PDB file of C-alpha atoms in Angstrom:
ATOM      1  CA  MET A   2     136.420  93.880 138.414  1.00 34.00           C
ATOM      2  CA  THR A   3     133.323  94.036 140.744  1.00 37.00           C
ATOM      3  CA  ALA A   4     130.106  92.022 140.625  1.00 37.00           C
ATOM      4  CA  GLU A   5     128.236  94.652 138.959  1.00 36.00           C
ATOM      5  CA  THR A   6     130.577  94.929 136.144  1.00 38.00           C
ATOM      6  CA  ASN A   7     130.380  91.190 135.492  1.00 43.00           C
ATOM      7  CA  GLY A   8     126.822  90.998 135.992  1.00 44.00           C
ATOM      8  CA  THR A   9     126.297  94.447 133.324  1.00 41.00           C
ATOM      9  CA  ALA A  10     128.901  92.358 130.884  1.00 42.00           C
ATOM     10  CA  SER A  11     126.619  89.327 130.812  1.00 54.00           C
ATOM     11  CA  LEU A  12     123.773  91.539 129.227  1.00 62.00           C
ATOM     12  CA  ARG A  13     124.766  90.877 126.045  1.00 78.00           C
ATOM     13  CA  LEU A  14     123.482  88.817 122.485  1.00 82.00           C
ATOM     14  CA  PRO A  15     125.080  85.119 122.279  1.00 90.00           C
ATOM     15  CA  ARG A  16     127.889  85.061 120.024  1.00 91.00           C
ATOM     16  CA  TRP A  17     126.368  82.562 117.753  1.00 94.00           C
ATOM     17  CA  VAL A  18     123.162  84.918 117.084  1.00 94.00           C
ATOM     18  CA  ALA A  19     125.651  87.426 115.841  1.00 93.00           C
ATOM     19  CA  ALA A  20     127.674  84.967 113.465  1.00 95.00           C
ATOM     20  CA  LEU A  21     124.485  83.603 112.202  1.00 96.00           C
ATOM     21  CA  GLY A  22     123.128  87.239 111.537  1.00 96.00           C
ATOM     22  CA  VAL A  23     126.605  87.863 109.253  1.00 96.00           C
ATOM     23  CA  PHE A  24     126.033  84.578 107.893  1.00 97.00           C
ATOM     24  CA  ALA A  25     122.335  85.110 106.973  1.00 97.00           C
ATOM     25  CA  VAL A  26     122.972  88.778 105.416  1.00 96.00           C
ATOM     26  CA  SER A  27     125.751  87.349 103.319  1.00 97.00           C
ATOM     27  CA  PHE A  28     123.822  84.785 102.615  1.00 97.00           C
ATOM     28  CA  MET A  29     121.069  87.039 101.044  1.00 96.00           C
ATOM     29  CA  VAL A  30     122.920  89.239  99.330  1.00 96.00           C
ATOM     30  CA  ALA A  31     124.758  86.189  97.289  1.00 96.00           C
ATOM     31  CA  ALA A  32     121.457  84.256  96.665  1.00 96.00           C
ATOM     32  CA  GLN A  33     119.890  87.549  95.149  1.00 95.00           C
ATOM     33  CA  VAL A  34     123.011  88.468  93.073  1.00 94.00           C
ATOM     34  CA  LEU A  35     123.098  84.551  91.500  1.00 93.00           C
ATOM     35  CA  ALA A  36     119.154  84.364  91.191  1.00 92.00           C
ATOM     36  CA  ILE A  37     119.182  87.576  89.389  1.00 91.00           C
ATOM     37  CA  GLN A  38     122.124  86.968  86.867  1.00 90.00           C
ATOM     38  CA  MET A  39     121.147  83.534  86.177  1.00 88.00           C
ATOM     39  CA  SER A  40     117.778  83.542  85.484  1.00 85.00           C
ATOM     40  CA  PRO A  41     116.254  85.207  82.130  1.00 86.00           C
ATOM     41  CA  PRO A  42     113.791  87.326  81.380  1.00 84.00           C
ATOM     42  CA  ASP A  43     110.398  85.893  81.737  1.00 77.00           C
ATOM     43  CA  ARG A  44     108.631  85.714  77.965  1.00 76.00           C
ATOM     44  CA  ASP A  45     105.175  87.719  79.691  1.00 75.00           C
ATOM     45  CA  MET A  46     106.510  89.756  82.645  1.00 78.00           C
ATOM     46  CA  GLY A  47     110.085  90.264  81.598  1.00 78.00           C
ATOM     47  CA  ASN A  48     112.403  91.377  84.129  1.00 82.00           C
ATOM     48  CA  LEU A  49     109.645  92.309  86.550  1.00 83.00           C
ATOM     49  CA  GLN A  50     109.461  88.453  87.234  1.00 83.00           C
ATOM     50  CA  LYS A  51     112.736  88.476  89.368  1.00 88.00           C
ATOM     51  CA  ILE A  52     110.779  90.453  91.698  1.00 90.00           C
ATOM     52  CA  MET A  53     109.457  86.632  92.898  1.00 90.00           C
ATOM     53  CA  TYR A  54     113.022  86.187  94.584  1.00 92.00           C
ATOM     54  CA  ILE A  55     111.817  88.399  97.563  1.00 94.00           C
ATOM     55  CA  HIS A  56     108.042  88.162  97.132  1.00 93.00           C
ATOM     56  CA  VAL A  57     107.945  84.357  97.260  1.00 91.00           C
ATOM     57  CA  PRO A  58     110.405  83.415 100.160  1.00 94.00           C
ATOM     58  CA  ALA A  59     108.794  86.120 102.019  1.00 96.00           C
ATOM     59  CA  ALA A  60     105.800  84.972 101.870  1.00 94.00           C
ATOM     60  CA  TRP A  61     106.875  81.636 102.689  1.00 93.00           C
ATOM     61  CA  MET A  62     108.769  83.166 105.761  1.00 96.00           C
ATOM     62  CA  ALA A  63     105.277  84.885 107.040  1.00 95.00           C
ATOM     63  CA  SER A  64     103.248  81.747 106.641  1.00 95.00           C
ATOM     64  CA  LEU A  65     106.363  79.991 108.646  1.00 96.00           C
ATOM     65  CA  ALA A  66     106.568  82.746 110.975  1.00 97.00           C
ATOM     66  CA  SER A  67     102.777  82.286 111.715  1.00 96.00           C
ATOM     67  CA  VAL A  68     103.330  78.855 112.689  1.00 96.00           C
ATOM     68  CA  ILE A  69     105.955  79.148 114.831  1.00 97.00           C
ATOM     69  CA  LEU A  70     103.661  81.621 116.623  1.00 97.00           C
ATOM     70  CA  GLY A  71     100.815  79.484 117.389  1.00 96.00           C
ATOM     71  CA  VAL A  72     102.600  76.577 118.514  1.00 97.00           C
ATOM     72  CA  ALA A  73     104.736  78.840 120.811  1.00 97.00           C
ATOM     73  CA  SER A  74     101.158  80.349 122.023  1.00 97.00           C
ATOM     74  CA  VAL A  75      99.722  76.940 122.476  1.00 97.00           C
ATOM     75  CA  LEU A  76     102.550  75.852 124.277  1.00 97.00           C
ATOM     76  CA  TYR A  77     102.556  78.794 126.784  1.00 96.00           C
ATOM     77  CA  LEU A  78      98.678  78.517 127.131  1.00 96.00           C
ATOM     78  CA  SER A  79      99.175  74.537 128.085  1.00 96.00           C
ATOM     79  CA  ARG A  80     102.636  75.404 129.959  1.00 94.00           C
ATOM     80  CA  ARG A  81     102.490  78.852 131.178  1.00 92.00           C
ATOM     81  CA  ASP A  82     106.082  79.251 130.780  1.00 93.00           C
ATOM     82  CA  GLU A  83     107.424  82.874 129.806  1.00 92.00           C
ATOM     83  CA  LYS A  84     110.013  81.818 127.205  1.00 94.00           C
ATOM     84  CA  TYR A  85     107.282  80.626 125.253  1.00 96.00           C
ATOM     85  CA  ASP A  86     105.746  83.751 125.511  1.00 96.00           C
ATOM     86  CA  ARG A  87     108.859  85.852 123.990  1.00 95.00           C
ATOM     87  CA  LEU A  88     109.315  83.128 121.495  1.00 97.00           C
ATOM     88  CA  ALA A  89     105.713  83.843 120.112  1.00 97.00           C
ATOM     89  CA  ALA A  90     106.553  87.538 120.657  1.00 96.00           C
ATOM     90  CA  ALA A  91     109.689  87.424 118.307  1.00 96.00           C
ATOM     91  CA  ALA A  92     107.968  85.485 115.893  1.00 97.00           C
ATOM     92  CA  ALA A  93     104.758  87.424 115.867  1.00 97.00           C
ATOM     93  CA  GLU A  94     107.417  90.833 114.597  1.00 97.00           C
ATOM     94  CA  VAL A  95     109.523  89.249 112.094  1.00 97.00           C
ATOM     95  CA  GLY A  96     105.874  87.666 110.894  1.00 97.00           C
ATOM     96  CA  ALA A  97     104.678  91.223 110.403  1.00 97.00           C
ATOM     97  CA  VAL A  98     107.634  92.436 108.661  1.00 97.00           C
ATOM     98  CA  MET A  99     107.253  89.285 106.249  1.00 97.00           C
ATOM     99  CA  THR A 100     104.188  89.474 105.480  1.00 97.00           C
ATOM    100  CA  GLY A 101     103.963  93.517 104.901  1.00 97.00           C
ATOM    101  CA  LEU A 102     106.910  92.969 102.158  1.00 96.00           C
ATOM    102  CA  THR A 103     104.692  89.707 100.931  1.00 95.00           C
ATOM    103  CA  LEU A 104     101.730  92.215 100.195  1.00 95.00           C
ATOM    104  CA  ALA A 105     103.867  95.177  98.771  1.00 95.00           C
ATOM    105  CA  LEU A 106     105.925  93.199  96.557  1.00 94.00           C
ATOM    106  CA  GLY A 107     102.564  91.724  95.393  1.00 91.00           C
ATOM    107  CA  MET A 108     101.211  95.052  94.513  1.00 92.00           C
ATOM    108  CA  ILE A 109     103.869  96.139  92.981  1.00 91.00           C
ATOM    109  CA  TRP A 110     103.778  93.207  90.925  1.00 88.00           C
ATOM    110  CA  GLY A 111     100.305  93.177  90.582  1.00 85.00           C
ATOM    111  CA  LYS A 112      99.530  96.491  89.363  1.00 86.00           C
ATOM    112  CA  PRO A 113     101.731  95.500  85.655  1.00 87.00           C
ATOM    113  CA  THR A 114     100.532  91.971  85.516  1.00 82.00           C
ATOM    114  CA  TRP A 115      96.881  92.367  86.790  1.00 82.00           C
ATOM    115  CA  GLY A 116      96.292  96.048  85.725  1.00 86.00           C
ATOM    116  CA  VAL A 117      95.460  97.083  89.297  1.00 88.00           C
ATOM    117  CA  TRP A 118      97.001  97.672  92.581  1.00 88.00           C
ATOM    118  CA  TRP A 119      94.925  95.681  94.451  1.00 87.00           C
ATOM    119  CA  THR A 120      91.779  92.901  94.260  1.00 86.00           C
ATOM    120  CA  TRP A 121      89.792  91.189  96.826  1.00 88.00           C
ATOM    121  CA  ASP A 122      91.194  87.777  96.167  1.00 86.00           C
ATOM    122  CA  ALA A 123      90.833  85.165  98.480  1.00 88.00           C
ATOM    123  CA  ARG A 124      94.219  84.471  99.144  1.00 88.00           C
ATOM    124  CA  LEU A 125      95.309  88.113  98.974  1.00 90.00           C
ATOM    125  CA  THR A 126      92.285  88.869 101.173  1.00 92.00           C
ATOM    126  CA  PHE A 127      93.174  86.660 103.633  1.00 93.00           C
ATOM    127  CA  THR A 128      97.253  87.596 103.560  1.00 94.00           C
ATOM    128  CA  ALA A 129      95.931  91.039 104.511  1.00 95.00           C
ATOM    129  CA  VAL A 130      93.900  89.259 107.525  1.00 96.00           C
ATOM    130  CA  LEU A 131      97.038  87.822 108.591  1.00 96.00           C
ATOM    131  CA  PHE A 132      99.062  90.973 108.556  1.00 97.00           C
ATOM    132  CA  MET A 133      96.437  92.453 110.515  1.00 97.00           C
ATOM    133  CA  ILE A 134      96.382  90.072 113.075  1.00 96.00           C
ATOM    134  CA  TYR A 135      99.833  90.231 113.479  1.00 96.00           C
ATOM    135  CA  VAL A 136      99.531  94.163 114.017  1.00 96.00           C
ATOM    136  CA  GLY A 137      96.803  93.424 116.593  1.00 96.00           C
ATOM    137  CA  TYR A 138      98.940  90.814 118.369  1.00 96.00           C
ATOM    138  CA  LEU A 139     101.710  93.623 118.650  1.00 96.00           C
ATOM    139  CA  SER A 140      99.458  96.084 119.474  1.00 96.00           C
ATOM    140  CA  LEU A 141      97.756  94.104 122.561  1.00 95.00           C
ATOM    141  CA  ARG A 142     101.545  93.308 123.746  1.00 93.00           C
ATOM    142  CA  ALA A 143     102.019  96.975 123.719  1.00 92.00           C
ATOM    143  CA  PHE A 144      98.959  98.242 125.278  1.00 92.00           C
ATOM    144  CA  THR A 145      98.405  95.649 128.279  1.00 89.00           C
ATOM    145  CA  ASP A 146     100.408  96.241 131.255  1.00 86.00           C
ATOM    146  CA  ASP A 147      99.620  92.942 133.248  1.00 90.00           C
ATOM    147  CA  GLU A 148     102.020  90.561 132.047  1.00 89.00           C
ATOM    148  CA  GLN A 149      99.961  87.635 132.631  1.00 91.00           C
ATOM    149  CA  ARG A 150      96.889  88.824 130.998  1.00 94.00           C
ATOM    150  CA  ARG A 151      99.153  90.451 128.285  1.00 94.00           C
ATOM    151  CA  ALA A 152     100.876  87.036 127.557  1.00 95.00           C
ATOM    152  CA  VAL A 153      97.068  84.780 127.662  1.00 95.00           C
ATOM    153  CA  TRP A 154      95.648  87.251 125.813  1.00 96.00           C
ATOM    154  CA  SER A 155      98.157  87.510 123.083  1.00 95.00           C
ATOM    155  CA  ALA A 156      98.491  83.731 122.624  1.00 96.00           C
ATOM    156  CA  ALA A 157      94.944  83.844 122.145  1.00 96.00           C
ATOM    157  CA  VAL A 158      95.406  85.863 119.196  1.00 96.00           C
ATOM    158  CA  GLY A 159      98.569  83.898 118.259  1.00 96.00           C
ATOM    159  CA  VAL A 160      96.343  80.755 117.791  1.00 96.00           C
ATOM    160  CA  LEU A 161      94.345  82.825 115.128  1.00 95.00           C
ATOM    161  CA  ALA A 162      96.969  83.740 113.082  1.00 95.00           C
ATOM    162  CA  ALA A 163      98.004  80.027 112.605  1.00 95.00           C
ATOM    163  CA  ILE A 164      94.201  79.456 111.693  1.00 95.00           C
ATOM    164  CA  ASP A 165      94.160  82.326 109.027  1.00 95.00           C
ATOM    165  CA  VAL A 166      97.495  81.126 107.508  1.00 94.00           C
ATOM    166  CA  VAL A 167      96.051  77.437 106.759  1.00 93.00           C
ATOM    167  CA  ILE A 168      93.279  79.530 105.249  1.00 93.00           C
ATOM    168  CA  VAL A 169      95.714  81.765 102.905  1.00 91.00           C
ATOM    169  CA  TYR A 170      97.249  78.258 101.984  1.00 88.00           C
ATOM    170  CA  LYS A 171      94.066  76.330 100.710  1.00 85.00           C
ATOM    171  CA  ALA A 172      92.633  79.909  99.385  1.00 82.00           C
ATOM    172  CA  VAL A 173      93.526  78.955  95.824  1.00 78.00           C
ATOM    173  CA  ASP A 174      91.752  75.338  96.154  1.00 77.00           C
ATOM    174  CA  TRP A 175      88.430  76.646  97.873  1.00 82.00           C
ATOM    175  CA  TRP A 176      87.629  79.543  96.304  1.00 78.00           C
ATOM    176  CA  ARG A 177      87.882  80.806  92.120  1.00 73.00           C
ATOM    177  CA  THR A 178      90.975  82.907  92.645  1.00 69.00           C
ATOM    178  CA  LEU A 179      92.763  85.526  90.242  1.00 65.00           C
ATOM    179  CA  HIS A 180      95.918  84.193  92.249  1.00 65.00           C
ATOM    180  CA  GLN A 181      97.908  81.709  90.710  1.00 64.00           C
ATOM    181  CA  PRO A 182      97.730  78.515  92.102  1.00 63.00           C
ATOM    182  CA  ARG A 183     100.545  77.302  94.647  1.00 61.00           C
ATOM    183  CA  SER A 184     103.853  76.731  93.087  1.00 60.00           C
ATOM    184  CA  SER A 185     106.322  73.829  92.942  1.00 56.00           C
ATOM    185  CA  PRO A 186     109.311  72.310  90.974  1.00 54.00           C
ATOM    186  CA  GLU A 187     107.069  70.771  88.754  1.00 60.00           C
ATOM    187  CA  THR A 188     104.978  74.016  87.807  1.00 62.00           C
ATOM    188  CA  VAL A 189     107.903  76.570  87.696  1.00 69.00           C
ATOM    189  CA  ASP A 190     110.323  77.125  84.482  1.00 69.00           C
ATOM    190  CA  PRO A 191     114.150  75.303  86.006  1.00 76.00           C
ATOM    191  CA  ALA A 192     115.195  78.452  84.811  1.00 76.00           C
ATOM    192  CA  TYR A 193     113.843  80.014  87.738  1.00 82.00           C
ATOM    193  CA  VAL A 194     113.705  76.670  90.544  1.00 86.00           C
ATOM    194  CA  PHE A 195     117.663  77.470  91.420  1.00 88.00           C
ATOM    195  CA  GLY A 196     116.756  81.308  92.495  1.00 90.00           C
ATOM    196  CA  LEU A 197     113.685  80.307  93.875  1.00 91.00           C
ATOM    197  CA  ARG A 198     115.414  77.562  96.419  1.00 92.00           C
ATOM    198  CA  LEU A 199     118.238  79.363  97.056  1.00 94.00           C
ATOM    199  CA  ASN A 200     116.569  82.633  98.411  1.00 95.00           C
ATOM    200  CA  ALA A 201     114.118  80.299 100.559  1.00 94.00           C
ATOM    201  CA  PHE A 202     117.315  79.327 102.391  1.00 96.00           C
ATOM    202  CA  ALA A 203     118.341  82.521 102.373  1.00 97.00           C
ATOM    203  CA  PHE A 204     115.401  84.108 103.838  1.00 97.00           C
ATOM    204  CA  LEU A 205     114.635  81.084 106.457  1.00 97.00           C
ATOM    205  CA  PHE A 206     118.520  81.512 107.701  1.00 97.00           C
ATOM    206  CA  LEU A 207     117.428  85.528 107.884  1.00 97.00           C
ATOM    207  CA  MET A 208     114.278  84.654 109.676  1.00 97.00           C
ATOM    208  CA  ILE A 209     115.828  82.126 112.342  1.00 97.00           C
ATOM    209  CA  PHE A 210     118.610  85.157 113.549  1.00 97.00           C
ATOM    210  CA  LEU A 211     115.799  87.847 113.269  1.00 97.00           C
ATOM    211  CA  ILE A 212     113.772  85.483 115.478  1.00 97.00           C
ATOM    212  CA  ALA A 213     116.587  84.484 118.143  1.00 96.00           C
ATOM    213  CA  ALA A 214     117.920  88.224 117.929  1.00 95.00           C
ATOM    214  CA  ARG A 215     114.340  89.475 119.353  1.00 94.00           C
ATOM    215  CA  TYR A 216     113.990  86.520 121.366  1.00 94.00           C
ATOM    216  CA  TYR A 217     117.577  86.948 123.077  1.00 93.00           C
ATOM    217  CA  THR A 218     116.705  91.112 123.256  1.00 92.00           C
ATOM    218  CA  ALA A 219     113.875  90.453 124.991  1.00 89.00           C
ATOM    219  CA  ARG A 220     115.551  88.128 127.302  1.00 89.00           C
ATOM    220  CA  LEU A 221     117.864  90.597 128.244  1.00 87.00           C
ATOM    221  CA  GLU A 222     115.464  93.716 128.648  1.00 83.00           C
ATOM    222  CA  ARG A 223     113.689  91.733 131.263  1.00 76.00           C
ATOM    223  CA  ALA A 224     117.019  91.152 133.264  1.00 79.00           C
ATOM    224  CA  ALA A 225     117.818  94.451 133.287  1.00 75.00           C
ATOM    225  CA  ASP A 226     114.682  95.386 134.824  1.00 67.00           C
ATOM    226  CA  GLU A 227     114.792  92.991 137.149  1.00 67.00           C
ATOM    227  CA  ARG A 228     118.332  94.384 138.223  1.00 76.00           C
ATOM    228  CA  ALA A 229     116.826  97.666 137.696  1.00 72.00           C
ATOM    229  CA  GLU A 230     114.125  97.085 140.332  1.00 66.00           C
ATOM    230  CA  GLU A 231     116.442  94.725 142.668  1.00 68.00           C
ATOM    231  CA  ARG A 232     118.425  98.253 142.511  1.00 74.00           C
ATOM    232  CA  ALA A 233     116.005 100.717 143.396  1.00 70.00           C
ATOM    233  CA  LEU A 234     114.946  98.377 146.194  1.00 71.00           C
ATOM    234  CA  ALA A 235     118.110  98.136 147.639  1.00 69.00           C
ATOM    235  CA  GLU A 236     118.739 102.193 147.561  1.00 70.00           C
ATOM    236  CA  ARG A 237     115.633 102.540 149.238  1.00 69.00           C
ATOM    237  CA  PRO A 238     115.799 104.472 152.349  1.00 67.00           C
ATOM    238  CA  VAL A 239     115.273 102.513 155.784  1.00 58.00           C
ATOM    239  CA  HIS A 240     112.452 104.550 158.132  1.00 58.00           C
ATOM    240  CA  VAL A 241     112.828 102.758 161.870  1.00 53.00           C
TER     241      VAL A 241
END
């Protein structure tokens, strides 16, 4: 087997990432089935209540992803290590998906509950701002060619995401809001606590898998580009 073949074969995701993906997806399916089957319909919302087994964990993971994004961005700005830029970008992609899912399911829940698809409630508004920050972050990375400039500018936006998620968390305390206060095991009916906790872990494992998969994919893409550049330089004709 040639060295070129060995090099190509090494460009693959670590096995533990693939194994984590299988586990996370399986856990997610099982958690959803158990939560939906075990919890009774809500007195006021009926079976619409069951949407919270996706909506609430997705909101938690959107917030956690922004914390990872913010920490990785600060670490990149202080250390200029490319791995932190890759981690921040991976967290931003996953965070954007989780935030978009949170907003979409919140609107589906809000229409029959509040009578409107959207209201400029403080928590909803700053969650929408968080989604726009994620979109802006990813757009900035897509349209900035200089790698170092892209990483620095993206890191600055990443810090904004972490600041905004603090506002999202405290919004129900700082402003009079239509959104209900923060939930806890003491404020949620015991019939729903197990399902929420189970799906919180399911979403956590799924988010870790998605961030890890995107992180290693970005690293492999970079390695493949470097090898392609080296190959192009080696094949360039030498003029005497």
